[in-house]
Amino acid sequence: MSTESEKKDYSKQKRIKIHQPDASKADRFNPRNRIYVRAIEGVWTQLRRRLGWVAMLFFLILPWIPWGDRQAVWFNLAEQKFHIFGLTIWPQDLTLLAALLTIAAFGLFFVTTYLGRVWCGYTCPQTVWTFIFIWFEEKLEGARNKRIKLDQMPWTFNKLWRKAAKHAAWIGISLLTAMTFVSYFVPTSEVYIDVFSLNASGGIYFWVVLFTLATYGNAGWMREIMCIHMCPYARFQAAMFDKNTYIVGYDQKRGETRGPRSRKADHKEMGLGDCIDCDLCVQVCPTGIDIRNGLQYECINCGACIDACDNTMDKMNYPKGLIGYTTENKLDGIKEKVLRPKLVGYGAALITMIVVFVYASATIAPVRIDIIRDRNQLFRENNDGLIENTFTLKILNKTEETHEYQLTVEGLPSYEWYGPQKVKIEGGEVLTLPVSVAVDPVNLSRPMLKVDFKVKTETAAGDLIEAQQESRFFSQ
C-alpha cells in the first residue's frame, strides 16, 4: 500500500505531466501534421451521423424532384430566374433573397448564442463531408492505429491498393457532389447525360472539375485546416458567446487530478479525479484539440469527445458527464440564465425577418410593368391637334402560364391610345411594347399630369392579376 507521501508525489507528478506540452502535439496548427481521427460510438455521434446523412441525401435528391415541366429547385442564371418549388424569384425580387440570407444569418446567431457551435458540429457541409470521407478512410485503411502504421510503412501492394481505393472513393464522392451542385443551376438531366456523353459545354466541365477538386481538397486533405484557419465563423463566434452559452466543457473540479488507475482501485484514496488521462477525447476530436484545456475557438461542438469520455466512464463505473454540453456558469457553480438580452434580441430580429419574408413571398406580384418615357421628346402635337406622349412599356409575366393582358391608363380626362391594348405574354416572358397616348389640349388643366398605367388579366380560375406603374404626361 502506498504511503501518504508517495500519494502526494504521484499526484504532483501527474499535475506536472498535465501542464507540460506534448512535443508530438505542440505544432498541431502545422497543416503538414495530420490528425488521425479515432472512430467512436455514442449518442452524439449517432445524432451527428444521422443529421449528416439527412443533409447529404437532401442535397443530392433535391435537384431531381420534378415540378411541372422543370425541376423543383433551379437557379436559372441564364434567364435570371430562381425557381424554388412554386415560387419564382426574378431579379426585381432579389430583396427576397437578401431577406432569406438575413434570416439564415440571424438564425445562426440565435442558435450559436444559445447552443454554441452546433451548426459546425452537426450540419456544416465541411463537417458532413469530412466525416463521410473519414468513414471511407476507416473502411479501406482500418482503424486509427492501423492508419498510422500504414502511413509509416514502405510502399507495398497492400498499401498501394488501400490508398488507391480510398482516393478513388473520395474522388467519386467529390464528383457526385460537384455534379449535384451544378445541377442546381443547369437542368439535372442535362448535366449527367451531357457530362458522361462528353457533350457538355466547357463551362459545365469547368465548374464540375473545380468543385470536384474543391470538395476533394477540403474534405480529404484540408479538413480541420478549413475550420481552424480559413472559416471566419470560428473567429467571430466569441462575439455571440456568453457564460450561459452551451459549450462542450470539461468538469475540471471533478476530473482533476487526472491519472491512470485500475478499474478496482479507489481513485479518491489515490488523490485522483475521475479523468484517467486516456487521451481518447483528443484522439476522436476532428480538430485535434484537448477539451480539458478549456474552451477553445477550434472546438466545433461535435460531441465526439463526450461520447469517448462517457464510454470510458461506463467502463470505469463512474458517472457520465465528465465532459458534456454545459455552460461556463454551470461549471463555475453559478445559476444559468436562459433568457438574456442578446438571445432575446436575436430571437426578436429572427421572428421579424421571418414574418417579413413570408409576407413578401405571399404578396409577390405575378405581373410587373415598368414605364420608360421617350427622353428625346417630352411631348408633340400630332396631325389631329392632340398632345401626344410616347412611352415604352416593359411587361413581365412572372407566372409560368400564358396570359392575355388588358392595358389602360388612368389620370387623364379622355385619351387616344396608339398601339395594342391587348397583348398575350407567355410565362416568364418580358414584353417590350412602345405606345403613345394623346389628349385634346382643351382637356388639359395643367402642364404635367400624374398618370397610372395598368395591366390586368383574369386567370382560368377567375382570379384577377393586375399591376400598375406611375408616370407623367406632359403638355408644355
mmCIF file of N, CA and C in Angstrom, residues 224-326:
data_model
loop_
_atom_site.group_PDB
_atom_site.id
_atom_site.type_symbol
_atom_site.label_atom_id
_atom_site.label_comp_id
_atom_site.label_asym_id
_atom_site.label_seq_id
_atom_site.Cartn_x
_atom_site.Cartn_y
_atom_site.Cartn_z
ATOM 1 N N GLU A 224 -9.547 19.942 -40.913
ATOM 2 C CA GLU A 224 -9.547 20.871 -39.784
ATOM 3 C C GLU A 224 -8.885 22.197 -40.118
ATOM 4 N N ILE A 225 -8.055 22.233 -41.163
ATOM 5 C CA ILE A 225 -7.423 23.487 -41.568
ATOM 6 C C ILE A 225 -8.496 24.485 -41.993
ATOM 7 N N MET A 226 -9.533 23.995 -42.653
ATOM 8 C CA MET A 226 -10.640 24.869 -43.039
ATOM 9 C C MET A 226 -11.306 25.474 -41.807
ATOM 10 N N CYS A 227 -11.514 24.652 -40.778
ATOM 11 C CA CYS A 227 -12.205 25.126 -39.573
ATOM 12 C C CYS A 227 -11.322 26.054 -38.747
ATOM 13 N N ILE A 228 -10.042 25.739 -38.664
ATOM 14 C CA ILE A 228 -9.150 26.477 -37.780
ATOM 15 C C ILE A 228 -8.608 27.744 -38.427
ATOM 16 N N HIS A 229 -8.226 27.651 -39.685
ATOM 17 C CA HIS A 229 -7.505 28.754 -40.306
ATOM 18 C C HIS A 229 -8.307 29.555 -41.314
ATOM 19 N N MET A 230 -9.338 28.965 -41.928
ATOM 20 C CA MET A 230 -9.983 29.626 -43.054
ATOM 21 C C MET A 230 -11.424 30.043 -42.796
ATOM 22 N N CYS A 231 -12.140 29.343 -41.955
ATOM 23 C CA CYS A 231 -13.545 29.666 -41.710
ATOM 24 C C CYS A 231 -13.653 30.895 -40.807
ATOM 25 N N PRO A 232 -14.304 31.975 -41.257
ATOM 26 C CA PRO A 232 -14.412 33.174 -40.416
ATOM 27 C C PRO A 232 -15.336 32.979 -39.226
ATOM 28 N N TYR A 233 -16.238 31.989 -39.321
ATOM 29 C CA TYR A 233 -17.207 31.784 -38.240
ATOM 30 C C TYR A 233 -16.517 31.446 -36.930
ATOM 31 N N ALA A 234 -15.423 30.690 -37.012
ATOM 32 C CA ALA A 234 -14.690 30.335 -35.792
ATOM 33 C C ALA A 234 -14.104 31.562 -35.124
ATOM 34 N N ARG A 235 -13.819 32.590 -35.906
ATOM 35 C CA ARG A 235 -13.164 33.778 -35.371
ATOM 36 C C ARG A 235 -14.133 34.731 -34.682
ATOM 37 N N PHE A 236 -15.337 34.903 -35.281
ATOM 38 C CA PHE A 236 -16.229 35.887 -34.671
ATOM 39 C C PHE A 236 -17.287 35.262 -33.776
ATOM 40 N N GLN A 237 -17.196 33.950 -33.533
ATOM 41 C CA GLN A 237 -18.181 33.320 -32.654
ATOM 42 C C GLN A 237 -18.118 33.874 -31.239
ATOM 43 N N ALA A 238 -16.928 34.362 -30.808
ATOM 44 C CA ALA A 238 -16.796 34.883 -29.448
ATOM 45 C C ALA A 238 -17.727 36.060 -29.203
ATOM 46 N N ALA A 239 -18.077 36.776 -30.268
ATOM 47 C CA ALA A 239 -18.987 37.910 -30.118
ATOM 48 C C ALA A 239 -20.390 37.452 -29.748
ATOM 49 N N MET A 240 -20.722 36.200 -30.030
ATOM 50 C CA MET A 240 -22.054 35.680 -29.740
ATOM 51 C C MET A 240 -22.088 34.829 -28.468
ATOM 52 N N PHE A 241 -20.932 34.385 -28.026
ATOM 53 C CA PHE A 241 -20.878 33.545 -26.825
ATOM 54 C C PHE A 241 -21.022 34.399 -25.569
ATOM 55 N N ASP A 242 -21.598 33.811 -24.552
ATOM 56 C CA ASP A 242 -21.540 34.370 -23.202
ATOM 57 C C ASP A 242 -21.428 33.203 -22.235
ATOM 58 N N LYS A 243 -21.436 33.473 -20.968
ATOM 59 C CA LYS A 243 -21.209 32.411 -19.986
ATOM 60 C C LYS A 243 -22.404 31.484 -19.824
ATOM 61 N N ASN A 244 -23.517 31.790 -20.510
ATOM 62 C CA ASN A 244 -24.681 30.905 -20.487
ATOM 63 C C ASN A 244 -24.865 30.152 -21.802
ATOM 64 N N THR A 245 -23.924 30.301 -22.719
ATOM 65 C CA THR A 245 -23.970 29.566 -23.980
ATOM 66 C C THR A 245 -23.544 28.126 -23.755
ATOM 67 N N TYR A 246 -24.255 27.198 -24.364
ATOM 68 C CA TYR A 246 -23.900 25.785 -24.203
ATOM 69 C C TYR A 246 -22.660 25.467 -25.032
ATOM 70 N N ILE A 247 -21.696 24.899 -24.364
ATOM 71 C CA ILE A 247 -20.433 24.524 -24.985
ATOM 72 C C ILE A 247 -20.107 23.081 -24.602
ATOM 73 N N VAL A 248 -19.130 22.503 -25.266
ATOM 74 C CA VAL A 248 -18.578 21.234 -24.801
ATOM 75 C C VAL A 248 -17.544 21.576 -23.738
ATOM 76 N N GLY A 249 -17.824 21.171 -22.522
ATOM 77 C CA GLY A 249 -16.963 21.559 -21.405
ATOM 78 C C GLY A 249 -16.500 20.373 -20.582
ATOM 79 N N TYR A 250 -15.332 20.531 -19.998
ATOM 80 C CA TYR A 250 -14.727 19.510 -19.132
ATOM 81 C C TYR A 250 -14.860 19.976 -17.691
ATOM 82 N N ASP A 251 -15.420 19.110 -16.838
ATOM 83 C CA ASP A 251 -15.603 19.443 -15.422
ATOM 84 C C ASP A 251 -14.274 19.253 -14.704
ATOM 85 N N GLN A 252 -13.529 20.329 -14.601
ATOM 86 C CA GLN A 252 -12.184 20.244 -14.023
ATOM 87 C C GLN A 252 -12.225 19.886 -12.546
ATOM 88 N N LYS A 253 -13.217 20.359 -11.840
ATOM 89 C CA LYS A 253 -13.307 20.059 -10.405
ATOM 90 C C LYS A 253 -13.476 18.567 -10.175
ATOM 91 N N ARG A 254 -14.216 17.941 -11.031
ATOM 92 C CA ARG A 254 -14.448 16.503 -10.885
ATOM 93 C C ARG A 254 -13.307 15.682 -11.484
ATOM 94 N N GLY A 255 -12.722 16.164 -12.576
ATOM 95 C CA GLY A 255 -11.739 15.361 -13.295
ATOM 96 C C GLY A 255 -10.323 15.429 -12.752
ATOM 97 N N GLU A 256 -9.941 16.548 -12.163
ATOM 98 C CA GLU A 256 -8.570 16.692 -11.680
ATOM 99 C C GLU A 256 -8.451 16.154 -10.248
ATOM 100 N N THR A 257 -7.320 15.646 -9.900
ATOM 101 C CA THR A 257 -6.128 15.466 -10.709
ATOM 102 C C THR A 257 -6.281 14.190 -11.512
ATOM 103 N N ARG A 258 -5.922 14.231 -12.814
ATOM 104 C CA ARG A 258 -6.114 13.078 -13.676
ATOM 105 C C ARG A 258 -4.940 12.117 -13.596
ATOM 106 N N GLY A 259 -5.180 10.881 -13.986
ATOM 107 C CA GLY A 259 -4.112 9.899 -13.984
ATOM 108 C C GLY A 259 -4.660 8.496 -14.170
ATOM 109 N N PRO A 260 -3.834 7.571 -14.663
ATOM 110 C CA PRO A 260 -4.285 6.186 -14.871
ATOM 111 C C PRO A 260 -4.455 5.458 -13.553
ATOM 112 N N ARG A 261 -5.301 4.466 -13.572
ATOM 113 C CA ARG A 261 -5.532 3.634 -12.385
ATOM 114 C C ARG A 261 -6.277 2.385 -12.835
ATOM 115 N N SER A 262 -6.278 1.363 -12.011
ATOM 116 C CA SER A 262 -7.036 0.167 -12.335
ATOM 117 C C SER A 262 -8.517 0.417 -12.061
ATOM 118 N N ARG A 263 -9.342 -0.425 -12.654
ATOM 119 C CA ARG A 263 -10.770 -0.228 -12.506
ATOM 120 C C ARG A 263 -11.224 -0.454 -11.065
ATOM 121 N N LYS A 264 -10.510 -1.319 -10.350
ATOM 122 C CA LYS A 264 -10.916 -1.661 -8.986
ATOM 123 C C LYS A 264 -10.309 -0.728 -7.944
ATOM 124 N N ALA A 265 -9.357 0.093 -8.346
ATOM 125 C CA ALA A 265 -8.679 0.968 -7.388
ATOM 126 C C ALA A 265 -9.601 2.097 -6.935
ATOM 127 N N ASP A 266 -9.420 2.520 -5.695
ATOM 128 C CA ASP A 266 -10.164 3.661 -5.167
ATOM 129 C C ASP A 266 -9.378 4.923 -5.500
ATOM 130 N N HIS A 267 -9.790 5.585 -6.575
ATOM 131 C CA HIS A 267 -9.003 6.737 -7.033
ATOM 132 C C HIS A 267 -9.079 7.899 -6.061
ATOM 133 N N LYS A 268 -10.123 7.931 -5.244
ATOM 134 C CA LYS A 268 -10.211 9.007 -4.251
ATOM 135 C C LYS A 268 -9.075 8.899 -3.243
ATOM 136 N N GLU A 269 -8.774 7.665 -2.832
ATOM 137 C CA GLU A 269 -7.677 7.466 -1.891
ATOM 138 C C GLU A 269 -6.328 7.801 -2.520
ATOM 139 N N MET A 270 -6.249 7.634 -3.845
ATOM 140 C CA MET A 270 -5.003 7.943 -4.555
ATOM 141 C C MET A 270 -4.855 9.436 -4.827
ATOM 142 N N GLY A 271 -5.873 10.207 -4.462
ATOM 143 C CA GLY A 271 -5.822 11.642 -4.708
ATOM 144 C C GLY A 271 -6.081 12.019 -6.145
ATOM 145 N N LEU A 272 -6.813 11.154 -6.892
ATOM 146 C CA LEU A 272 -7.079 11.381 -8.309
ATOM 147 C C LEU A 272 -8.541 11.727 -8.533
ATOM 148 N N GLY A 273 -8.775 12.465 -9.622
ATOM 149 C CA GLY A 273 -10.137 12.752 -10.046
ATOM 150 C C GLY A 273 -10.648 11.645 -10.943
ATOM 151 N N ASP A 274 -11.778 11.908 -11.602
ATOM 152 C CA ASP A 274 -12.392 10.877 -12.437
ATOM 153 C C ASP A 274 -11.695 10.709 -13.784
ATOM 154 N N CYS A 275 -10.918 11.688 -14.251
ATOM 155 C CA CYS A 275 -10.246 11.578 -15.545
ATOM 156 C C CYS A 275 -9.067 10.612 -15.432
ATOM 157 N N ILE A 276 -9.068 9.562 -16.274
ATOM 158 C CA ILE A 276 -7.987 8.573 -16.215
ATOM 159 C C ILE A 276 -6.860 8.906 -17.197
ATOM 160 N N ASP A 277 -6.965 10.075 -17.831
ATOM 161 C CA ASP A 277 -5.915 10.551 -18.744
ATOM 162 C C ASP A 277 -5.675 9.569 -19.893
ATOM 163 N N CYS A 278 -6.771 9.054 -20.459
ATOM 164 C CA CYS A 278 -6.644 8.081 -21.554
ATOM 165 C C CYS A 278 -6.424 8.753 -22.906
ATOM 166 N N ASP A 279 -6.672 10.053 -22.979
ATOM 167 C CA ASP A 279 -6.483 10.853 -24.194
ATOM 168 C C ASP A 279 -7.439 10.476 -25.322
ATOM 169 N N LEU A 280 -8.478 9.688 -25.046
ATOM 170 C CA LEU A 280 -9.434 9.354 -26.092
ATOM 171 C C LEU A 280 -10.185 10.587 -26.582
ATOM 172 N N CYS A 281 -10.398 11.542 -25.684
ATOM 173 C CA CYS A 281 -11.110 12.761 -26.079
ATOM 174 C C CYS A 281 -10.318 13.538 -27.124
ATOM 175 N N VAL A 282 -8.997 13.424 -27.073
ATOM 176 C CA VAL A 282 -8.142 14.089 -28.054
ATOM 177 C C VAL A 282 -8.127 13.290 -29.362
ATOM 178 N N GLN A 283 -8.073 11.964 -29.243
ATOM 179 C CA GLN A 283 -7.958 11.112 -30.427
ATOM 180 C C GLN A 283 -9.202 11.139 -31.306
ATOM 181 N N VAL A 284 -10.378 11.393 -30.718
ATOM 182 C CA VAL A 284 -11.609 11.410 -31.513
ATOM 183 C C VAL A 284 -11.937 12.804 -32.023
ATOM 184 N N CYS A 285 -11.199 13.822 -31.586
ATOM 185 C CA CYS A 285 -11.507 15.202 -31.964
ATOM 186 C C CYS A 285 -11.096 15.462 -33.408
ATOM 187 N N PRO A 286 -12.014 15.921 -34.260
ATOM 188 C CA PRO A 286 -11.654 16.166 -35.658
ATOM 189 C C PRO A 286 -10.732 17.357 -35.860
ATOM 190 N N THR A 287 -10.630 18.242 -34.859
ATOM 191 C CA THR A 287 -9.701 19.371 -34.977
ATOM 192 C C THR A 287 -8.455 19.183 -34.119
ATOM 193 N N GLY A 288 -8.359 18.051 -33.408
ATOM 194 C CA GLY A 288 -7.144 17.702 -32.690
ATOM 195 C C GLY A 288 -6.882 18.464 -31.417
ATOM 196 N N ILE A 289 -7.914 19.033 -30.789
ATOM 197 C CA ILE A 289 -7.685 19.805 -29.569
ATOM 198 C C ILE A 289 -7.926 18.921 -28.338
ATOM 199 N N ASP A 290 -7.465 19.409 -27.204
ATOM 200 C CA ASP A 290 -7.708 18.760 -25.918
ATOM 201 C C ASP A 290 -8.729 19.602 -25.173
ATOM 202 N N ILE A 291 -9.950 19.121 -25.091
ATOM 203 C CA ILE A 291 -11.034 19.892 -24.492
ATOM 204 C C ILE A 291 -10.780 20.149 -23.014
ATOM 205 N N ARG A 292 -9.883 19.372 -22.420
ATOM 206 C CA ARG A 292 -9.587 19.557 -20.994
ATOM 207 C C ARG A 292 -8.809 20.833 -20.737
ATOM 208 N N ASN A 293 -8.302 21.456 -21.774
ATOM 209 C CA ASN A 293 -7.595 22.730 -21.624
ATOM 210 C C ASN A 293 -8.541 23.918 -21.609
ATOM 211 N N GLY A 294 -9.836 23.664 -21.627
ATOM 212 C CA GLY A 294 -10.802 24.751 -21.576
ATOM 213 C C GLY A 294 -11.390 25.073 -22.937
ATOM 214 N N LEU A 295 -12.270 26.083 -22.978
ATOM 215 C CA LEU A 295 -12.937 26.486 -24.204
ATOM 216 C C LEU A 295 -11.920 27.026 -25.209
ATOM 217 N N GLN A 296 -11.975 26.502 -26.440
ATOM 218 C CA GLN A 296 -11.058 26.917 -27.498
ATOM 219 C C GLN A 296 -11.862 27.174 -28.764
ATOM 220 N N TYR A 297 -11.434 28.169 -29.527
ATOM 221 C CA TYR A 297 -12.202 28.529 -30.718
ATOM 222 C C TYR A 297 -12.178 27.420 -31.764
ATOM 223 N N GLU A 298 -11.211 26.486 -31.680
ATOM 224 C CA GLU A 298 -11.162 25.389 -32.640
ATOM 225 C C GLU A 298 -12.253 24.348 -32.402
ATOM 226 N N CYS A 299 -12.845 24.327 -31.216
ATOM 227 C CA CYS A 299 -13.872 23.335 -30.896
ATOM 228 C C CYS A 299 -15.122 23.589 -31.721
ATOM 229 N N ILE A 300 -15.615 22.570 -32.426
ATOM 230 C CA ILE A 300 -16.796 22.720 -33.271
ATOM 231 C C ILE A 300 -18.044 22.113 -32.627
ATOM 232 N N ASN A 301 -17.966 21.775 -31.335
ATOM 233 C CA ASN A 301 -19.131 21.272 -30.599
ATOM 234 C C ASN A 301 -19.747 20.027 -31.228
ATOM 235 N N CYS A 302 -18.913 19.138 -31.771
ATOM 236 C CA CYS A 302 -19.450 17.938 -32.422
ATOM 237 C C CYS A 302 -19.833 16.853 -31.420
ATOM 238 N N GLY A 303 -19.336 16.938 -30.193
ATOM 239 C CA GLY A 303 -19.711 15.978 -29.162
ATOM 240 C C GLY A 303 -18.969 14.662 -29.204
ATOM 241 N N ALA A 304 -17.972 14.514 -30.098
ATOM 242 C CA ALA A 304 -17.242 13.244 -30.175
ATOM 243 C C ALA A 304 -16.502 12.960 -28.880
ATOM 244 N N CYS A 305 -15.916 14.000 -28.275
ATOM 245 C CA CYS A 305 -15.190 13.790 -27.022
ATOM 246 C C CYS A 305 -16.138 13.414 -25.888
ATOM 247 N N ILE A 306 -17.379 13.869 -25.965
ATOM 248 C CA ILE A 306 -18.364 13.497 -24.937
ATOM 249 C C ILE A 306 -18.634 11.999 -24.997
ATOM 250 N N ASP A 307 -18.845 11.484 -26.208
ATOM 251 C CA ASP A 307 -19.094 10.047 -26.359
ATOM 252 C C ASP A 307 -17.891 9.223 -25.909
ATOM 253 N N ALA A 308 -16.686 9.678 -26.268
ATOM 254 C CA ALA A 308 -15.484 8.945 -25.867
ATOM 255 C C ALA A 308 -15.342 8.910 -24.358
ATOM 256 N N CYS A 309 -15.580 10.049 -23.721
ATOM 257 C CA CYS A 309 -15.446 10.115 -22.263
ATOM 258 C C CYS A 309 -16.550 9.316 -21.569
ATOM 259 N N ASP A 310 -17.774 9.406 -22.077
ATOM 260 C CA ASP A 310 -18.878 8.641 -21.469
ATOM 261 C C ASP A 310 -18.632 7.141 -21.564
ATOM 262 N N ASN A 311 -18.073 6.700 -22.687
ATOM 263 C CA ASN A 311 -17.749 5.274 -22.825
ATOM 264 C C ASN A 311 -16.701 4.855 -21.793
ATOM 265 N N THR A 312 -15.714 5.719 -21.587
ATOM 266 C CA THR A 312 -14.677 5.425 -20.592
ATOM 267 C C THR A 312 -15.257 5.415 -19.187
ATOM 268 N N MET A 313 -16.127 6.370 -18.893
ATOM 269 C CA MET A 313 -16.752 6.419 -17.572
ATOM 270 C C MET A 313 -17.586 5.163 -17.318
ATOM 271 N N ASP A 314 -18.252 4.661 -18.362
ATOM 272 C CA ASP A 314 -19.022 3.418 -18.234
ATOM 273 C C ASP A 314 -18.112 2.251 -17.861
ATOM 274 N N LYS A 315 -16.977 2.167 -18.534
ATOM 275 C CA LYS A 315 -16.050 1.068 -18.264
ATOM 276 C C LYS A 315 -15.461 1.157 -16.863
ATOM 277 N N MET A 316 -15.289 2.370 -16.380
ATOM 278 C CA MET A 316 -14.721 2.555 -15.048
ATOM 279 C C MET A 316 -15.781 2.564 -13.948
ATOM 280 N N ASN A 317 -17.054 2.445 -14.355
ATOM 281 C CA ASN A 317 -18.168 2.508 -13.408
ATOM 282 C C ASN A 317 -18.242 3.863 -12.693
ATOM 283 N N TYR A 318 -17.882 4.921 -13.436
ATOM 284 C CA TYR A 318 -18.007 6.283 -12.934
ATOM 285 C C TYR A 318 -19.240 6.920 -13.564
ATOM 286 N N PRO A 319 -19.786 7.951 -12.935
ATOM 287 C CA PRO A 319 -20.926 8.654 -13.559
ATOM 288 C C PRO A 319 -20.503 9.337 -14.864
ATOM 289 N N LYS A 320 -21.415 9.361 -15.826
ATOM 290 C CA LYS A 320 -21.144 10.065 -17.075
ATOM 291 C C LYS A 320 -21.184 11.576 -16.844
ATOM 292 N N GLY A 321 -20.749 12.299 -17.861
ATOM 293 C CA GLY A 321 -20.853 13.751 -17.799
ATOM 294 C C GLY A 321 -19.588 14.472 -17.404
ATOM 295 N N LEU A 322 -18.458 13.768 -17.339
ATOM 296 C CA LEU A 322 -17.209 14.458 -17.051
ATOM 297 C C LEU A 322 -16.928 15.490 -18.142
ATOM 298 N N ILE A 323 -17.211 15.113 -19.375
ATOM 299 C CA ILE A 323 -17.228 16.056 -20.494
ATOM 300 C C ILE A 323 -18.652 16.046 -21.035
ATOM 301 N N GLY A 324 -19.231 17.196 -21.224
ATOM 302 C CA GLY A 324 -20.610 17.244 -21.692
ATOM 303 C C GLY A 324 -20.983 18.617 -22.181
ATOM 304 N N TYR A 325 -22.206 18.720 -22.683
ATOM 305 C CA TYR A 325 -22.737 20.017 -23.089
ATOM 306 C C TYR A 325 -23.158 20.763 -21.831
ATOM 307 N N THR A 326 -22.524 21.871 -21.594
ATOM 308 C CA THR A 326 -22.746 22.623 -20.372
ATOM 309 C C THR A 326 -22.476 24.095 -20.640
#
